CSV table of C-alpha atoms and ligand atoms in Angstrom, one decimal:
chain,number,residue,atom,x,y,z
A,1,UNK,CA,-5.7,-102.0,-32.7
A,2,UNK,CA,-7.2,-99.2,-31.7
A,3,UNK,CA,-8.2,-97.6,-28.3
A,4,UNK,CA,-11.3,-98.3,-26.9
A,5,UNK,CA,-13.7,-95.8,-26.9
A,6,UNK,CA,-15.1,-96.3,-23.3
A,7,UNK,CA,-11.9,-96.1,-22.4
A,8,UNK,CA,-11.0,-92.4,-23.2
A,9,UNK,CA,-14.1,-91.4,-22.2
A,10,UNK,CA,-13.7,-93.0,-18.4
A,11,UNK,CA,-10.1,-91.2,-18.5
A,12,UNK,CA,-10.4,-87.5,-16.9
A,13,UNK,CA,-7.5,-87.0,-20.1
A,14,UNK,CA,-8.4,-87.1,-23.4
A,15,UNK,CA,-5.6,-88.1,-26.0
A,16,UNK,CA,-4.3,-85.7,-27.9
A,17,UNK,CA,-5.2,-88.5,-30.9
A,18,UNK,CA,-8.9,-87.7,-30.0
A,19,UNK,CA,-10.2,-90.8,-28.8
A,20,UNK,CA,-10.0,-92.3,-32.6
A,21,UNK,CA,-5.6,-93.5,-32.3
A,22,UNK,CA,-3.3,-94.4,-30.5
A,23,UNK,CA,-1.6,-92.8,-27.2
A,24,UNK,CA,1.0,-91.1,-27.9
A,25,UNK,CA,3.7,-91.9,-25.8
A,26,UNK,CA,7.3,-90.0,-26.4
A,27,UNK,CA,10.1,-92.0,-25.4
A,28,UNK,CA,13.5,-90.6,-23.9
A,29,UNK,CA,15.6,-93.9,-23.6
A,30,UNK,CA,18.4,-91.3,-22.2
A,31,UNK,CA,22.0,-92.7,-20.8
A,32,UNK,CA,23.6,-95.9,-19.5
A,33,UNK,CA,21.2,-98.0,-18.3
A,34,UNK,CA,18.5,-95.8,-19.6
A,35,UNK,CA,17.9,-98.3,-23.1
A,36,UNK,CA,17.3,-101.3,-21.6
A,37,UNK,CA,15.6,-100.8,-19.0
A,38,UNK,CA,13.0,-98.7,-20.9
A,39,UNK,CA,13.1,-101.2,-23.3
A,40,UNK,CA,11.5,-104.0,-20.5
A,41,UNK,CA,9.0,-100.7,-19.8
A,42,UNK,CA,8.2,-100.6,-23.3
A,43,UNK,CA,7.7,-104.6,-23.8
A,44,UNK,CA,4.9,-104.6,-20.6
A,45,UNK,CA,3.4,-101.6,-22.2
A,46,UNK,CA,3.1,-103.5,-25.3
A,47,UNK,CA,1.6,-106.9,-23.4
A,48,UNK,CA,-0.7,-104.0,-21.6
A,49,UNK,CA,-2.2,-102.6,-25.2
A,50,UNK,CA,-2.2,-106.9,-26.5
A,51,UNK,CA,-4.5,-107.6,-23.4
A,52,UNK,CA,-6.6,-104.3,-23.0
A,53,UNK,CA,-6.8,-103.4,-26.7
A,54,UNK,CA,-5.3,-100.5,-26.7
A,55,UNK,CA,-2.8,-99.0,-29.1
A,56,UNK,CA,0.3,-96.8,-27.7
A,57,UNK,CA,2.6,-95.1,-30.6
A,58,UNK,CA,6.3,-94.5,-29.4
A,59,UNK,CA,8.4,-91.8,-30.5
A,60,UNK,CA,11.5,-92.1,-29.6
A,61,UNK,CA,13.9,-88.8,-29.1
A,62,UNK,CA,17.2,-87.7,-27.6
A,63,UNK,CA,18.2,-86.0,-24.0
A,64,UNK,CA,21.3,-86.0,-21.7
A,65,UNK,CA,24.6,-87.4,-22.9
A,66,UNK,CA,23.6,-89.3,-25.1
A,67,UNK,CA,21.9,-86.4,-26.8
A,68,UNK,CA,25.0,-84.2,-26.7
A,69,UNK,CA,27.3,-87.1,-28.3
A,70,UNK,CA,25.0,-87.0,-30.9
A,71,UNK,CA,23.6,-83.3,-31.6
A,72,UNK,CA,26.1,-81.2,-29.5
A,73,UNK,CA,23.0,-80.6,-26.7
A,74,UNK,CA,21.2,-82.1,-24.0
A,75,UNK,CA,17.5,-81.4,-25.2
A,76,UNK,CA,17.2,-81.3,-29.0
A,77,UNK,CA,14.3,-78.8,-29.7
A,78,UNK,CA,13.0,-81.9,-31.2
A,79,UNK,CA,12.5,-83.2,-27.9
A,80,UNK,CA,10.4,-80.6,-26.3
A,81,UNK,CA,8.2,-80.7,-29.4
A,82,UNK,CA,7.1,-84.5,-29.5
A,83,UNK,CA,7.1,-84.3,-25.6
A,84,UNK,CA,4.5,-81.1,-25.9
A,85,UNK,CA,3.0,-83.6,-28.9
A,86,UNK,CA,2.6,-86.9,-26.3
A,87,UNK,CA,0.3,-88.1,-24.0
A,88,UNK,CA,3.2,-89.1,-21.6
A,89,UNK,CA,6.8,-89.2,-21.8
A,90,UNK,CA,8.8,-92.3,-20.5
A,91,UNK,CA,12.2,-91.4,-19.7
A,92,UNK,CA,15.1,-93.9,-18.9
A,93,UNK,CA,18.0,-92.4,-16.8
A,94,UNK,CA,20.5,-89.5,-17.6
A,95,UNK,CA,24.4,-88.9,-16.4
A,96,UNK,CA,27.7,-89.9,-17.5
A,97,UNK,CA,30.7,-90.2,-15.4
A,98,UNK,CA,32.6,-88.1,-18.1
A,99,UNK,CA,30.8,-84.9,-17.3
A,100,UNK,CA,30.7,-85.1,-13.0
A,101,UNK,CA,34.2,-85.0,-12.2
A,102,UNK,CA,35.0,-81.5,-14.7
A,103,UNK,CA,33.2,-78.2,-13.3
A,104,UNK,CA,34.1,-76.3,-15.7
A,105,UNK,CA,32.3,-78.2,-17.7
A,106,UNK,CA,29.6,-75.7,-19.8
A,107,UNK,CA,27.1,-78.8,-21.0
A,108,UNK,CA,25.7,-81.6,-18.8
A,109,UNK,CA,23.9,-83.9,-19.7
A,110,UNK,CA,21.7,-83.3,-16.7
A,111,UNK,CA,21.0,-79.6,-17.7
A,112,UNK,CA,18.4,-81.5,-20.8
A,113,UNK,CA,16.4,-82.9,-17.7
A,114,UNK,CA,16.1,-79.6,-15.9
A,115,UNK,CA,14.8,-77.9,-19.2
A,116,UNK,CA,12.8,-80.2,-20.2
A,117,UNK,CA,10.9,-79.9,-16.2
A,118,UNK,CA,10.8,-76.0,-17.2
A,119,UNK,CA,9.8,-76.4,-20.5
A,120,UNK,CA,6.9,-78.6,-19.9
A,121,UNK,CA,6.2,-77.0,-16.2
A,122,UNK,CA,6.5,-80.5,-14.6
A,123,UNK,CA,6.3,-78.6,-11.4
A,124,UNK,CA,5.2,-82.0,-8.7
A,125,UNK,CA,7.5,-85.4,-8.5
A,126,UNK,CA,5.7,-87.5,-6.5
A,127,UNK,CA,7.6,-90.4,-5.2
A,128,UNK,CA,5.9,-92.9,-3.6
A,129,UNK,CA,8.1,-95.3,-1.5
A,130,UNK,CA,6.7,-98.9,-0.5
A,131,UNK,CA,8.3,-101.6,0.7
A,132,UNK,CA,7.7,-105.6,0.1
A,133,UNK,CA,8.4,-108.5,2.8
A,134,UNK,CA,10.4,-110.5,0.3
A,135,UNK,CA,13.0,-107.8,0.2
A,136,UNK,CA,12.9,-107.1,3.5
A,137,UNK,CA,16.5,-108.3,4.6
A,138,UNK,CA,18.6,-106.2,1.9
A,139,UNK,CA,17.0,-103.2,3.8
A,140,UNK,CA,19.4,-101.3,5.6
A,141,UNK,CA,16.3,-100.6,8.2
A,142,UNK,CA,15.2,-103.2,10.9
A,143,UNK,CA,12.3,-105.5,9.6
A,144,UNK,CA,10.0,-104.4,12.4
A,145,UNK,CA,10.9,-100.2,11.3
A,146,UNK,CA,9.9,-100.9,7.8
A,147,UNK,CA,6.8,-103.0,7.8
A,148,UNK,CA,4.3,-101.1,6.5
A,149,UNK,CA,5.5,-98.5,5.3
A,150,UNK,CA,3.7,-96.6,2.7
A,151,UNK,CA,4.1,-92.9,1.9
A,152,UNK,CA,4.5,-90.9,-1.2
A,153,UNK,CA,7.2,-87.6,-1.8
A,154,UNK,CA,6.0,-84.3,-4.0
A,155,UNK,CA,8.7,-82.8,-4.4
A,156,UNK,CA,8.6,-79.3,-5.9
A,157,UNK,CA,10.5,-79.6,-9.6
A,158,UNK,CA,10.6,-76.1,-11.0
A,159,UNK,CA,11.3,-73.8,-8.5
A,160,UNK,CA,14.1,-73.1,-5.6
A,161,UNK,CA,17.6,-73.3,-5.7
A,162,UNK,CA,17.8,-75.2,-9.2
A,163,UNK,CA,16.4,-72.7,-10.9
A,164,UNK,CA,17.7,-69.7,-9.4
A,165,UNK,CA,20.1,-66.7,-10.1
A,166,UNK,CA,23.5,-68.5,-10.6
A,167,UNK,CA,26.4,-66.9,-10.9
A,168,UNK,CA,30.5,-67.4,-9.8
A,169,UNK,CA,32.5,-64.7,-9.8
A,170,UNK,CA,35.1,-63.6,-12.6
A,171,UNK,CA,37.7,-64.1,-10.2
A,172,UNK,CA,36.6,-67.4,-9.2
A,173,UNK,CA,36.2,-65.8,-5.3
A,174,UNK,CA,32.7,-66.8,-4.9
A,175,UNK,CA,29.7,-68.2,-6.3
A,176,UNK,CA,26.0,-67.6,-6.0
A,177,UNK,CA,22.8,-70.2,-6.3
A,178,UNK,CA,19.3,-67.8,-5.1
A,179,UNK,CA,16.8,-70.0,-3.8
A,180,UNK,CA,13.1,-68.0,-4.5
A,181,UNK,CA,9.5,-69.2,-4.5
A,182,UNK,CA,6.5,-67.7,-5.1
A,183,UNK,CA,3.2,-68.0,-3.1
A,184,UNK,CA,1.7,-69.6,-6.8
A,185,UNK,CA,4.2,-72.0,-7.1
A,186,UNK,CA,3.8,-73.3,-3.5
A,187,UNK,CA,0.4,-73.7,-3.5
A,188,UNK,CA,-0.2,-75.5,-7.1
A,189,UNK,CA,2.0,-78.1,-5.6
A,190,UNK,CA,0.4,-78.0,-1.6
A,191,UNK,CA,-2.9,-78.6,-3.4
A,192,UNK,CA,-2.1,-81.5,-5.8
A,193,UNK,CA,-0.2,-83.5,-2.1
A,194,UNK,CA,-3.4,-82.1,0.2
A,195,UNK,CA,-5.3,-83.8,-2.9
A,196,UNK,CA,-3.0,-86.9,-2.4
A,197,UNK,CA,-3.2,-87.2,1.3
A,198,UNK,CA,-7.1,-87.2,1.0
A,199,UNK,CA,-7.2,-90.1,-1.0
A,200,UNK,CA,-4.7,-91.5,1.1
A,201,UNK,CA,-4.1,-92.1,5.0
A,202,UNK,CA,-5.0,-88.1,5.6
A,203,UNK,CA,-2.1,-87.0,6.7
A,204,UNK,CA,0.4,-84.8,5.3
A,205,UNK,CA,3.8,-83.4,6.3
A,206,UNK,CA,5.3,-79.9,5.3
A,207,UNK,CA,9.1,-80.5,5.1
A,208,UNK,CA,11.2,-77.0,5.2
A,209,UNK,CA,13.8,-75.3,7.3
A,210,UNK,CA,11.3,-72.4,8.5
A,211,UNK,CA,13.5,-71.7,11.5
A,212,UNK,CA,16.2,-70.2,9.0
A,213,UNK,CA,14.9,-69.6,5.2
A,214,UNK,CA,12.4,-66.6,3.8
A,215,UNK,CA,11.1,-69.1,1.7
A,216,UNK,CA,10.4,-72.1,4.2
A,217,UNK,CA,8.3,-69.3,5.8
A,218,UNK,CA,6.2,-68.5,2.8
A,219,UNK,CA,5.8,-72.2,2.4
A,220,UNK,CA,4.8,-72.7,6.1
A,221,UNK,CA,2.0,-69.6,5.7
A,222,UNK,CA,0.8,-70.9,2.7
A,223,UNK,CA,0.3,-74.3,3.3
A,224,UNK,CA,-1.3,-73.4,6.4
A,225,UNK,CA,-3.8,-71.1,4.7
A,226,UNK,CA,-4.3,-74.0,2.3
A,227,UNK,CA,-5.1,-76.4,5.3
A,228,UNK,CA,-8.5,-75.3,6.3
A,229,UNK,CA,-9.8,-76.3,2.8
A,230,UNK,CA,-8.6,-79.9,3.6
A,231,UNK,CA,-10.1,-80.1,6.8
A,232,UNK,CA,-10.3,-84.3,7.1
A,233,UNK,CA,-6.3,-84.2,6.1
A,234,UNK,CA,-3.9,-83.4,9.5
A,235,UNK,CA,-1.0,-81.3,8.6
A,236,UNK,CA,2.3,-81.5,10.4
A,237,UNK,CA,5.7,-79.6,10.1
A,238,UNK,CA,8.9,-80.6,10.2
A,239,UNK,CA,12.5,-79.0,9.5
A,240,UNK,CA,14.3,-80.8,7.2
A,241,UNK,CA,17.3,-82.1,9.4
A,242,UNK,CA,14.8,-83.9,11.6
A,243,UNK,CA,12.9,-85.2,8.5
A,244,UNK,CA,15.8,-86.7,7.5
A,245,UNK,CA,16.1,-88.5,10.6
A,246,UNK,CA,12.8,-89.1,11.3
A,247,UNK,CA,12.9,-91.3,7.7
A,248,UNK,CA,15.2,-93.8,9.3
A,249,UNK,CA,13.9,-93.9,12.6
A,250,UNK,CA,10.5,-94.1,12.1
A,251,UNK,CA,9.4,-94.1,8.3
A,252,UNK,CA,6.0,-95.3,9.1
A,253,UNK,CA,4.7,-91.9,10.6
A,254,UNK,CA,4.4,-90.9,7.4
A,255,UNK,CA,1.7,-90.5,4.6
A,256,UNK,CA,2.3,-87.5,2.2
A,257,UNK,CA,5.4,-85.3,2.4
A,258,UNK,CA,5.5,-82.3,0.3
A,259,UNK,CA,8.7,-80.1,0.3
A,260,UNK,CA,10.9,-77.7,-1.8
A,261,UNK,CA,13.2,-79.1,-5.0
A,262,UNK,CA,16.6,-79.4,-3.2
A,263,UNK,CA,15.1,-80.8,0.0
A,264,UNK,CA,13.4,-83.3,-2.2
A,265,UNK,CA,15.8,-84.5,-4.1
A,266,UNK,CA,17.9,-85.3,-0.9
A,267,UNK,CA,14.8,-86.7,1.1
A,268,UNK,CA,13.6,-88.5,-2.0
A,269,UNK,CA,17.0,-90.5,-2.2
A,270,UNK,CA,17.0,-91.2,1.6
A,271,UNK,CA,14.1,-92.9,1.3
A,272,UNK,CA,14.4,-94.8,-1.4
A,273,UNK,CA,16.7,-97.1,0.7
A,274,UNK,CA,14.5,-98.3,2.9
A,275,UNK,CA,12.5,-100.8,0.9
A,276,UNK,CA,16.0,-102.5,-0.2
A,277,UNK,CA,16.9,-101.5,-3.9
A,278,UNK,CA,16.9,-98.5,-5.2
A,279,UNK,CA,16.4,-100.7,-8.8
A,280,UNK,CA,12.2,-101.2,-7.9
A,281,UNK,CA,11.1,-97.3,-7.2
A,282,UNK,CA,9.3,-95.6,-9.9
A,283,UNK,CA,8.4,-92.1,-10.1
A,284,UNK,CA,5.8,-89.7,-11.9
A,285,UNK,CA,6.5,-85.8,-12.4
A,286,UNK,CA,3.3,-83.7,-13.5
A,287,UNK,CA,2.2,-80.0,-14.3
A,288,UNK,CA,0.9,-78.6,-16.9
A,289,UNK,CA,2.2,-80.2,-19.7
A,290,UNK,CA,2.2,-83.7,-20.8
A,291,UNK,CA,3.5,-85.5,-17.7
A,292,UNK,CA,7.3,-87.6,-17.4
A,293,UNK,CA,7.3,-91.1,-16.1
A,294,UNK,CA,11.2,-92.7,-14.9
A,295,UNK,CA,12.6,-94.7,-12.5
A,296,UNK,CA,14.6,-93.2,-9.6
A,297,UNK,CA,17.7,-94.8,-9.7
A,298,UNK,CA,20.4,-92.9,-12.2
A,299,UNK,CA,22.1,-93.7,-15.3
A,300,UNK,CA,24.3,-96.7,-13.7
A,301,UNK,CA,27.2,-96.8,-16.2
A,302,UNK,CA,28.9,-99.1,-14.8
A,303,UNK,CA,25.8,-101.9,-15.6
A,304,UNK,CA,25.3,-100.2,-18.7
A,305,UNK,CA,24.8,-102.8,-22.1
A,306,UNK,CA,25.1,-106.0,-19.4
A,307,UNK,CA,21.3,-107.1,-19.4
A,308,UNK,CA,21.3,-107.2,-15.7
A,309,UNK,CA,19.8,-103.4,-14.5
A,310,UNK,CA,16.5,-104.0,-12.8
A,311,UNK,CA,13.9,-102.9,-15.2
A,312,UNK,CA,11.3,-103.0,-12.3
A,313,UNK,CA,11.8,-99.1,-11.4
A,314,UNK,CA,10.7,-98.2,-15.1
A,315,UNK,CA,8.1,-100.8,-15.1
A,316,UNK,CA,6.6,-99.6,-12.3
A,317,UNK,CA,7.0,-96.3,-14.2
A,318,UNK,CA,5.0,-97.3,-17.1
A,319,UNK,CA,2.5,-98.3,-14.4
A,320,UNK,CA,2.3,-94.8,-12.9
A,321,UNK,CA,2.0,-93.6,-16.7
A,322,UNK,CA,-0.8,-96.1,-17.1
A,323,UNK,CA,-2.8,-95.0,-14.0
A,324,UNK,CA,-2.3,-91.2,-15.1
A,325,UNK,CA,-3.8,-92.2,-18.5
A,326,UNK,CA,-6.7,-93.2,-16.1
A,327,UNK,CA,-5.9,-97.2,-16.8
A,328,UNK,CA,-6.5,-98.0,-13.8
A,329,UNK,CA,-7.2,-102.2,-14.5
A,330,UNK,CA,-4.3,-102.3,-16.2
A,331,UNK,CA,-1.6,-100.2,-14.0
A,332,UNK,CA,-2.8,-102.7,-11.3
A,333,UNK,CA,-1.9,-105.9,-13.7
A,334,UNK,CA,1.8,-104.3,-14.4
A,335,UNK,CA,1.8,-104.0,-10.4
A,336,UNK,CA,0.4,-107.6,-9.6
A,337,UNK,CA,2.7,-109.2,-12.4
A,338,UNK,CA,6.0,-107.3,-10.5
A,339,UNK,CA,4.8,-108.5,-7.2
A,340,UNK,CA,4.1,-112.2,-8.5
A,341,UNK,CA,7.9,-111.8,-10.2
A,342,UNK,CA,9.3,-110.2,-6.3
A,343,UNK,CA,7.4,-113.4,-4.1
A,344,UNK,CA,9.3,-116.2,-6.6
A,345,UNK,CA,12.4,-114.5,-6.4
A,346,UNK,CA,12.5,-113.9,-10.3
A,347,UNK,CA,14.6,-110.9,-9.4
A,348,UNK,CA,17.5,-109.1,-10.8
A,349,UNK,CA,21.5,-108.8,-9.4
A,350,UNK,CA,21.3,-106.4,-7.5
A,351,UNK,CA,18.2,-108.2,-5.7
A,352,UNK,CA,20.1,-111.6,-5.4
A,353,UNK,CA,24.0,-111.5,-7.0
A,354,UNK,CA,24.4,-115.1,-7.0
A,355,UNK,CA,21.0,-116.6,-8.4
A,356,UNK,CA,20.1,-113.7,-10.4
A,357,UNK,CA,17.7,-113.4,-13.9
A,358,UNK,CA,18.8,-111.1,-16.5
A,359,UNK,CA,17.3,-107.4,-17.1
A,360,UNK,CA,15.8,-108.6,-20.4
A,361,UNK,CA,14.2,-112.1,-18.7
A,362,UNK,CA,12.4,-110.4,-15.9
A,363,UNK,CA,10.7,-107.9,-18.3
A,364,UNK,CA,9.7,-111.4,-20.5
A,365,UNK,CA,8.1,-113.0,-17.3
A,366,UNK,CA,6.4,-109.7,-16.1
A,367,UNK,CA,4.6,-109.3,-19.6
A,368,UNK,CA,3.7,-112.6,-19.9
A,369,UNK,CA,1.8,-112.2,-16.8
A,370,UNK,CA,0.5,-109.4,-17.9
A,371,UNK,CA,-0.7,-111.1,-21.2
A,372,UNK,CA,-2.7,-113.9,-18.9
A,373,UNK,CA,0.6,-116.3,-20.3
A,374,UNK,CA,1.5,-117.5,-17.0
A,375,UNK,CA,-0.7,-119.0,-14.8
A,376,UNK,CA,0.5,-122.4,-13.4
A,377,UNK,CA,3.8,-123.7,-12.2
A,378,UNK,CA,6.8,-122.2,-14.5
A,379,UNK,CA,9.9,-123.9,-16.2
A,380,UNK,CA,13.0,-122.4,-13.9
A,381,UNK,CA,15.3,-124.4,-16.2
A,382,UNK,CA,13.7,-122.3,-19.3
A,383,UNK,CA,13.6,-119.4,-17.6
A,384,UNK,CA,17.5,-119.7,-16.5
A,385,UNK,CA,18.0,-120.3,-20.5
A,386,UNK,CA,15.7,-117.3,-20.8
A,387,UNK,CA,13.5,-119.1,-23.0
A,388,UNK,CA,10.2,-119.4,-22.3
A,389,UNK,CA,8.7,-118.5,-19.1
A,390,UNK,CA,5.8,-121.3,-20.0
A,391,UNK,CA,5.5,-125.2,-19.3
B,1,IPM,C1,16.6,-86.4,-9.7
B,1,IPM,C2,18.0,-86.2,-10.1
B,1,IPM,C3,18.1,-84.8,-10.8
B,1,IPM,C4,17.8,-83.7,-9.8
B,1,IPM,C5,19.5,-84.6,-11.5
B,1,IPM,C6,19.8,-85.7,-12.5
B,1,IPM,C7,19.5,-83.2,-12.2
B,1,IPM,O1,18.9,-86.2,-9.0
B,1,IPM,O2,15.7,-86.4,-10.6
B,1,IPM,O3,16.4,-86.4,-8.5
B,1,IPM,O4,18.7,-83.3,-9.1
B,1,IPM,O5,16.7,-83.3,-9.8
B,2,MG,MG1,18.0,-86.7,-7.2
């Protein structure tokens, strides 16, 4: 099969293939539960291209721990080459338990994920966190705080504290981590979330710590220059300790939140609580070069080769990868068939531990939704034999 031709040309993105192959998509299956859950990713992709016609190529390639058990380090040049080759990367999860309790550690598997964001300058990860009224009792949020809720996290990925001047002393007395922006870096990122909000509920949220931090201030005076450009989107500011409270107390004020990497990455875990398993939440990180696609939650070891990880997270994924791809039909498909899966409680342990489907059995039933397969009534028996989804 190959892709239709309309269908590049409606995309804003042009494969790399030219419009005449496939999309290349490289695929970094990563650590613990990393494999099979990108494997149920990979299987919807696959009912997506049956349906739609269209023809994705996978090339699969090593990060993390996984990588350094089998090449010594945690992104192979190999990697950053077929990820600059693709037309999106779909990562699994990376982390293993052997490498977070040893600081003197000198290779991490995590250290692959932070290059590879530099390499490819996959400055924005944009987060979106929604909720769904089947799930709404394993929240740890009151029903009536969390109905409705519906806002997205850009997070800044390549600047900060991560990627700052590190350094410990050679006595061991102290250690340093400099946190610097520039004004270039803040506003590449302001503009893609004032962007966002636009299209959104028009509202967006500056998250920093202005009343301490240089930087906070640069990101305050920026995004307030940027602001009268965006004139139909309202622009708040909030410091960071009360954004972290104001996510549990009242998630619903909020639309788009753009903030700085560390603050980010602890916001962006806060909230993924709220809609009730951290197993569902997808999440997209783009720059300038080809853009990464994997779900939030981490590399899970304990779950890891025990078919039960929910694969929703990186389906949902492969939906944000669709919709980037400018598929816009068929993103929405993936969506409807996880919803459809979510409302007949076809849902995975950590969803329901005692009448629970496997990781391998919900990925089945989402792609043959996808595929048109399932329309009436289905088989619960088959399905608990993980047969056949079909009567
Ligand atoms: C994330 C993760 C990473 C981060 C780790 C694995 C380096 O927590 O993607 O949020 O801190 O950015
Ligand atoms: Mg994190």
């Amino acid at each position: 099969m190959s892709s239709k031709e309309n269908d590049i040309e409606a995309g804003s993105r042009n494969p790399l293939s030219g419009g005449r192959g496939a999309w290349k998509i490289a695929v970094i299956e990563g650590d613990g539960i990393g494999p099979e859950v990108t494997k149920q990713a990979i299987r919807v992709l696959n009912a997506v291209a049956e349906t739609f016609k269209h023809e994705f190529e996978y090339n699969y390639c090593l990060m993390g721990a996984d990588a350094i058990d089998k090449t010594g380090n945690p992104l192979p040049d190999e990697t950053i080459t077929t990820c600059l080759n693709s037309d999106a990367i779909l990562f699994g999860a990376i982390g293993h338990p052997k490498y977070d309790n040893d600081p003197t550690a000198k290779v991490r598997p995590e250290q692959g994920l932070l290059k590879l964001r530099k390499s490819l300058q996959l400055y924005a990860n944009i987060r979106p966190i929604s909720t769904y009224s089947s799930l709404f009792h394993l929240s740890p949020l009151k029903s009536k705080h969390i109905e409705g809720v519906d806002f997205v996290i850009y997070r800044e990925l390549t600047g900060g504290i991560y990627f700052g001047k590190k350094e410990t002393a050679a006595d061991g007395s102290y250690a340093l981590d400099d946190c610097t922006y520039s004004r270039e870096e803040i506003e590449r990122i302001a503009h893609l979330a004032f962007q966002h909000a636009r299209r959104r509920k028009k509202k967006l949220t500056l998250v920093d710590k202005a009343n301490v931090l240089e930087t906070s201030r640069l990101w305050r005076k920026v995004v307030q220059e940027l602001a009268p450009e965006f004139p139909d989107v309202a622009v708040d500011y909030m410091f960071v300790d009360n954004a972290s409270m104001q996510i549990i107390v009242n998630p619903k004020q909020f639309d788009v939140i753009v903030t700085e990497n560390m603050f980010g990455d602890i916001l962006s875990d806060e909230a993924s609580v709220i809609s009730g398993s951290l197993g569902l939440l997808p999440s997209a990180s783009v720059g300038k070069g080809s853009a990464l696609f994997e779900p939030i939650h981490g590399s899970y070891p304990q779950a890891a080769g025990k078919d039960i990880a929910n694969p929703i997270g990186s389906i949902l994924s492969a939906a944000m990868l669709l919709d980037h791809l400018e598929m816009k039909d068929e993103a929405q498909v993936v969506r409807d068939a996880v919803n459809w899966t979510l409302l007949n409680s076809f849902v995975t342990k950590d969803i329901d531990p005692v009448n629970f489907y496997f990781t391998s059995t919900i990925g089945e039933l989402i792609s043959d939704f996808v595929c048109g397969k399932v329309s009436g009534p289905v088989n619960n028996e088959n399905i608990e034999l993980r047969k056949s989804t079909i009567i």
